[in-house]
GROMACS .gro file of C-alpha atoms in nm:
model
  246
    1UNK     CA    1  -2.513   2.182  14.541
    2UNK     CA    2  -2.626   2.120  14.915
    3UNK     CA    3  -2.771   1.806  15.036
    4UNK     CA    4  -3.187   1.849  15.065
    5UNK     CA    5  -3.125   1.732  15.430
    6UNK     CA    6  -2.854   2.013  15.575
    7UNK     CA    7  -2.677   2.304  15.474
    8UNK     CA    8  -2.343   2.086  15.373
    9UNK     CA    9  -2.180   2.107  15.050
   10UNK     CA   10  -2.235   1.784  14.829
   11UNK     CA   11  -1.892   1.766  14.791
   12UNK     CA   12  -1.799   1.746  15.156
   13UNK     CA   13  -2.059   1.496  15.245
   14UNK     CA   14  -2.042   1.098  15.240
   15UNK     CA   15  -2.362   0.826  15.341
   16UNK     CA   16  -2.253   0.734  15.653
   17UNK     CA   17  -2.198   1.121  15.758
   18UNK     CA   18  -2.540   1.234  15.650
   19UNK     CA   19  -2.673   1.074  16.021
   20UNK     CA   20  -2.470   1.226  16.203
   21UNK     CA   21  -2.456   1.516  16.118
   22UNK     CA   22  -2.886   1.566  16.137
   23UNK     CA   23  -2.873   1.427  16.461
   24UNK     CA   24  -2.654   1.686  16.627
   25UNK     CA   25  -2.819   1.898  16.882
   26UNK     CA   26  -2.731   2.140  17.131
   27UNK     CA   27  -2.875   2.331  17.397
   28UNK     CA   28  -2.739   2.693  17.531
   29UNK     CA   29  -2.625   2.650  17.862
   30UNK     CA   30  -2.416   2.907  18.023
   31UNK     CA   31  -2.537   3.258  17.928
   32UNK     CA   32  -2.262   3.587  17.860
   33UNK     CA   33  -2.206   3.675  18.267
   34UNK     CA   34  -2.086   3.292  18.333
   35UNK     CA   35  -1.861   3.282  18.067
   36UNK     CA   36  -1.719   3.593  18.097
   37UNK     CA   37  -1.653   3.553  18.497
   38UNK     CA   38  -1.526   3.251  18.457
   39UNK     CA   39  -1.265   3.355  18.234
   40UNK     CA   40  -1.176   3.659  18.435
   41UNK     CA   41  -1.178   3.434  18.750
   42UNK     CA   42  -0.972   3.231  18.580
   43UNK     CA   43  -0.707   3.492  18.495
   44UNK     CA   44  -0.771   3.664  18.833
   45UNK     CA   45  -0.622   3.292  19.003
   46UNK     CA   46  -0.331   3.277  18.735
   47UNK     CA   47  -0.198   3.586  18.838
   48UNK     CA   48  -0.284   3.562  19.213
   49UNK     CA   49  -0.100   3.214  19.222
   50UNK     CA   50   0.195   3.350  19.101
   51UNK     CA   51   0.199   3.676  19.288
   52UNK     CA   52   0.081   3.412  19.600
   53UNK     CA   53   0.387   3.231  19.527
   54UNK     CA   54   0.639   3.475  19.550
   55UNK     CA   55   0.508   3.603  19.841
   56UNK     CA   56   0.541   3.339  20.024
   57UNK     CA   57   0.867   3.241  19.883
   58UNK     CA   58   1.031   3.597  19.768
   59UNK     CA   59   1.277   3.644  19.531
   60UNK     CA   60   1.592   3.665  19.546
   61UNK     CA   61   1.802   3.974  19.546
   62UNK     CA   62   1.834   4.132  19.228
   63UNK     CA   63   2.135   4.382  19.217
   64UNK     CA   64   1.965   4.592  18.942
   65UNK     CA   65   2.063   4.903  19.174
   66UNK     CA   66   2.048   5.094  19.514
   67UNK     CA   67   1.749   4.936  19.659
   68UNK     CA   68   1.575   5.235  19.659
   69UNK     CA   69   1.532   5.227  19.320
   70UNK     CA   70   1.414   4.873  19.306
   71UNK     CA   71   1.007   4.823  19.397
   72UNK     CA   72   0.964   4.459  19.261
   73UNK     CA   73   0.828   4.352  19.562
   74UNK     CA   74   0.614   4.633  19.551
   75UNK     CA   75   0.504   4.548  19.213
   76UNK     CA   76   0.409   4.198  19.344
   77UNK     CA   77   0.222   4.248  19.558
   78UNK     CA   78   0.023   4.505  19.440
   79UNK     CA   79  -0.007   4.273  19.103
   80UNK     CA   80  -0.197   4.022  19.426
   81UNK     CA   81  -0.389   4.270  19.598
   82UNK     CA   82  -0.571   4.424  19.227
   83UNK     CA   83  -0.601   4.045  19.097
   84UNK     CA   84  -0.758   3.966  19.488
   85UNK     CA   85  -0.982   4.257  19.452
   86UNK     CA   86  -1.088   4.179  19.086
   87UNK     CA   87  -1.140   3.801  19.201
   88UNK     CA   88  -1.376   3.927  19.540
   89UNK     CA   89  -1.589   4.164  19.328
   90UNK     CA   90  -1.655   3.846  19.029
   91UNK     CA   91  -1.738   3.652  19.305
   92UNK     CA   92  -2.018   3.849  19.423
   93UNK     CA   93  -2.136   3.922  19.068
   94UNK     CA   94  -2.098   3.564  19.035
   95UNK     CA   95  -2.331   3.534  19.300
   96UNK     CA   96  -2.578   3.794  19.220
   97UNK     CA   97  -2.617   3.615  18.860
   98UNK     CA   98  -2.721   3.305  19.043
   99UNK     CA   99  -3.012   3.432  19.149
  100UNK     CA  100  -3.075   3.618  18.818
  101UNK     CA  101  -2.923   3.392  18.553
  102UNK     CA  102  -3.117   3.055  18.409
  103UNK     CA  103  -3.100   2.719  18.560
  104UNK     CA  104  -2.725   2.663  18.558
  105UNK     CA  105  -2.609   2.943  18.667
  106UNK     CA  106  -2.721   2.801  19.028
  107UNK     CA  107  -2.538   2.463  18.944
  108UNK     CA  108  -2.202   2.613  19.148
  109UNK     CA  109  -2.386   2.700  19.507
  110UNK     CA  110  -2.520   2.399  19.599
  111UNK     CA  111  -2.504   2.042  19.639
  112UNK     CA  112  -2.784   1.797  19.660
  113UNK     CA  113  -2.662   1.591  19.982
  114UNK     CA  114  -3.024   1.427  19.989
  115UNK     CA  115  -3.076   1.305  19.677
  116UNK     CA  116  -2.961   0.928  19.597
  117UNK     CA  117  -2.961   0.914  19.255
  118UNK     CA  118  -2.674   1.255  19.206
  119UNK     CA  119  -2.450   1.014  19.427
  120UNK     CA  120  -2.557   0.729  19.205
  121UNK     CA  121  -2.434   0.923  18.903
  122UNK     CA  122  -2.118   1.092  19.133
  123UNK     CA  123  -2.002   0.740  19.152
  124UNK     CA  124  -2.083   0.649  18.811
  125UNK     CA  125  -1.862   0.922  18.697
  126UNK     CA  126  -1.616   0.850  18.914
  127UNK     CA  127  -1.607   0.527  18.768
  128UNK     CA  128  -1.620   0.664  18.419
  129UNK     CA  129  -1.309   0.854  18.477
  130UNK     CA  130  -1.098   0.527  18.573
  131UNK     CA  131  -1.208   0.361  18.263
  132UNK     CA  132  -1.385   0.133  18.441
  133UNK     CA  133  -1.703   0.250  18.242
  134UNK     CA  134  -1.766   0.146  17.892
  135UNK     CA  135  -1.929   0.435  17.803
  136UNK     CA  136  -2.044   0.827  17.974
  137UNK     CA  137  -2.361   0.941  17.990
  138UNK     CA  138  -2.549   1.295  17.859
  139UNK     CA  139  -2.524   1.624  18.113
  140UNK     CA  140  -2.708   1.922  17.949
  141UNK     CA  141  -2.506   2.118  18.257
  142UNK     CA  142  -2.209   1.982  18.488
  143UNK     CA  143  -2.200   1.627  18.522
  144UNK     CA  144  -2.301   1.571  18.958
  145UNK     CA  145  -1.923   1.486  18.994
  146UNK     CA  146  -1.784   1.816  18.841
  147UNK     CA  147  -2.079   1.976  19.041
  148UNK     CA  148  -1.921   1.836  19.379
  149UNK     CA  149  -1.562   1.942  19.255
  150UNK     CA  150  -1.718   2.288  19.167
  151UNK     CA  151  -1.840   2.377  19.493
  152UNK     CA  152  -1.592   2.264  19.713
  153UNK     CA  153  -1.313   2.332  19.496
  154UNK     CA  154  -1.411   2.689  19.387
  155UNK     CA  155  -1.741   2.786  19.628
  156UNK     CA  156  -1.606   2.703  19.947
  157UNK     CA  157  -1.250   2.711  19.838
  158UNK     CA  158  -1.262   3.079  19.676
  159UNK     CA  159  -1.448   3.198  19.968
  160UNK     CA  160  -1.185   3.127  20.194
  161UNK     CA  161  -0.962   3.255  20.000
  162UNK     CA  162  -1.092   3.585  20.000
  163UNK     CA  163  -1.156   3.527  20.380
  164UNK     CA  164  -0.870   3.539  20.484
  165UNK     CA  165  -0.662   3.697  20.193
  166UNK     CA  166  -0.854   4.017  20.314
  167UNK     CA  167  -0.826   3.928  20.645
  168UNK     CA  168  -0.457   3.929  20.638
  169UNK     CA  169  -0.460   4.253  20.414
  170UNK     CA  170  -0.640   4.419  20.714
  171UNK     CA  171  -0.336   4.346  20.903
  172UNK     CA  172  -0.170   4.594  20.691
  173UNK     CA  173  -0.455   4.815  20.681
  174UNK     CA  174  -0.464   4.874  21.034
  175UNK     CA  175  -0.741   4.910  21.308
  176UNK     CA  176  -0.984   5.148  21.209
  177UNK     CA  177  -1.013   5.113  20.785
  178UNK     CA  178  -1.289   4.937  20.630
  179UNK     CA  179  -1.157   4.613  20.558
  180UNK     CA  180  -1.011   4.577  20.942
  181UNK     CA  181  -1.340   4.608  21.059
  182UNK     CA  182  -1.504   4.376  20.769
  183UNK     CA  183  -1.190   4.124  20.834
  184UNK     CA  184  -0.981   4.167  21.145
  185UNK     CA  185  -1.224   3.879  21.312
  186UNK     CA  186  -1.099   3.635  21.154
  187UNK     CA  187  -0.697   3.694  21.334
  188UNK     CA  188  -0.896   3.563  21.645
  189UNK     CA  189  -0.969   3.284  21.496
  190UNK     CA  190  -0.614   3.167  21.356
  191UNK     CA  191  -0.511   3.294  21.723
  192UNK     CA  192  -0.146   3.459  21.534
  193UNK     CA  193  -0.133   3.624  21.166
  194UNK     CA  194   0.138   3.354  21.114
  195UNK     CA  195  -0.107   3.113  21.125
  196UNK     CA  196  -0.318   3.286  20.866
  197UNK     CA  197  -0.061   3.280  20.645
  198UNK     CA  198  -0.031   2.950  20.603
  199UNK     CA  199  -0.370   2.876  20.587
  200UNK     CA  200  -0.372   3.103  20.275
  201UNK     CA  201  -0.112   2.937  20.125
  202UNK     CA  202  -0.197   2.610  20.166
  203UNK     CA  203  -0.520   2.729  20.042
  204UNK     CA  204  -0.352   2.830  19.708
  205UNK     CA  205  -0.228   2.500  19.643
  206UNK     CA  206  -0.598   2.380  19.705
  207UNK     CA  207  -0.699   2.601  19.410
  208UNK     CA  208  -0.379   2.503  19.218
  209UNK     CA  209  -0.404   2.077  19.246
  210UNK     CA  210  -0.828   2.182  19.131
  211UNK     CA  211  -0.718   2.398  18.849
  212UNK     CA  212  -0.487   2.048  18.706
  213UNK     CA  213  -0.765   1.869  18.741
  214UNK     CA  214  -1.015   2.056  18.588
  215UNK     CA  215  -0.803   2.086  18.264
  216UNK     CA  216  -0.721   1.771  18.228
  217UNK     CA  217  -1.096   1.641  18.301
  218UNK     CA  218  -1.205   1.907  18.033
  219UNK     CA  219  -1.057   1.844  17.802
  220UNK     CA  220  -1.021   1.473  17.811
  221UNK     CA  221  -1.389   1.515  17.852
  222UNK     CA  222  -1.422   1.737  17.505
  223UNK     CA  223  -1.268   1.401  17.310
  224UNK     CA  224  -1.423   1.121  17.474
  225UNK     CA  225  -1.752   1.216  17.608
  226UNK     CA  226  -2.068   1.274  17.479
  227UNK     CA  227  -2.123   1.627  17.477
  228UNK     CA  228  -1.841   1.982  17.412
  229UNK     CA  229  -1.654   2.065  17.716
  230UNK     CA  230  -1.407   2.345  17.670
  231UNK     CA  231  -1.623   2.504  17.342
  232UNK     CA  232  -1.922   2.555  17.564
  233UNK     CA  233  -1.720   2.778  17.800
  234UNK     CA  234  -1.689   2.989  17.496
  235UNK     CA  235  -2.016   3.004  17.316
  236UNK     CA  236  -2.278   2.921  17.633
  237UNK     CA  237  -2.382   2.622  17.364
  238UNK     CA  238  -2.320   2.277  17.508
  239UNK     CA  239  -2.331   2.023  17.167
  240UNK     CA  240  -2.397   1.686  17.190
  241UNK     CA  241  -2.224   1.412  16.992
  242UNK     CA  242  -2.561   1.179  16.920
  243UNK     CA  243  -2.986   1.209  17.021
  244UNK     CA  244  -3.034   0.850  17.219
  245UNK     CA  245  -3.153   1.034  17.545
  246UNK     CA  246  -2.893   0.910  17.803
   0.00000   0.00000   0.00000
């Protein structure tokens, strides 16, 4: 036997739970291309971070055979280059979907700097994360602080890493290659290759910092906020824990 107002079996219903179950609302927010890009992008960045660290700080020589029998560092560089291409192509696809997807697919690429309301909500979110606000607000897409962080760390950060990464790749591809024709000019901005390597390496740590904060905040908000967070990037649906408008 089921409750007349829900599909919850009667044996699983407590009177105090019925109102909560009836109030559950959800909105389809993140379309499939956005969700696929999110997880592919995360995997590519993880590979890039690990391999990039070893490229910047090479592992000690492994005495497992003659030098000509080993290709460990070559495999590390290959994995880095392959993940770099995945990151770049995926990012171009994400830009494409920003034009043809729903409203939420465009949040990643802009920040309404001119909006006083936006900055007021950014300040509120900062207070909430610092445990100075009693209760969080409800957001269908990214909250304003998350949107700001995603823009600087992902939109600008990933763009910087793609451009500097391909510029370094162009060094090995040499003049006359398509990569050099498209990205060789970056070397002129940094004056020398070593400085470009350093900037690219610092960019890696910029992304690492974001990933640590992003994972922590996503799990924290999934527990403490008034809407789903982690499961939303799997199903695409934002589920709200109450029916109050704000």
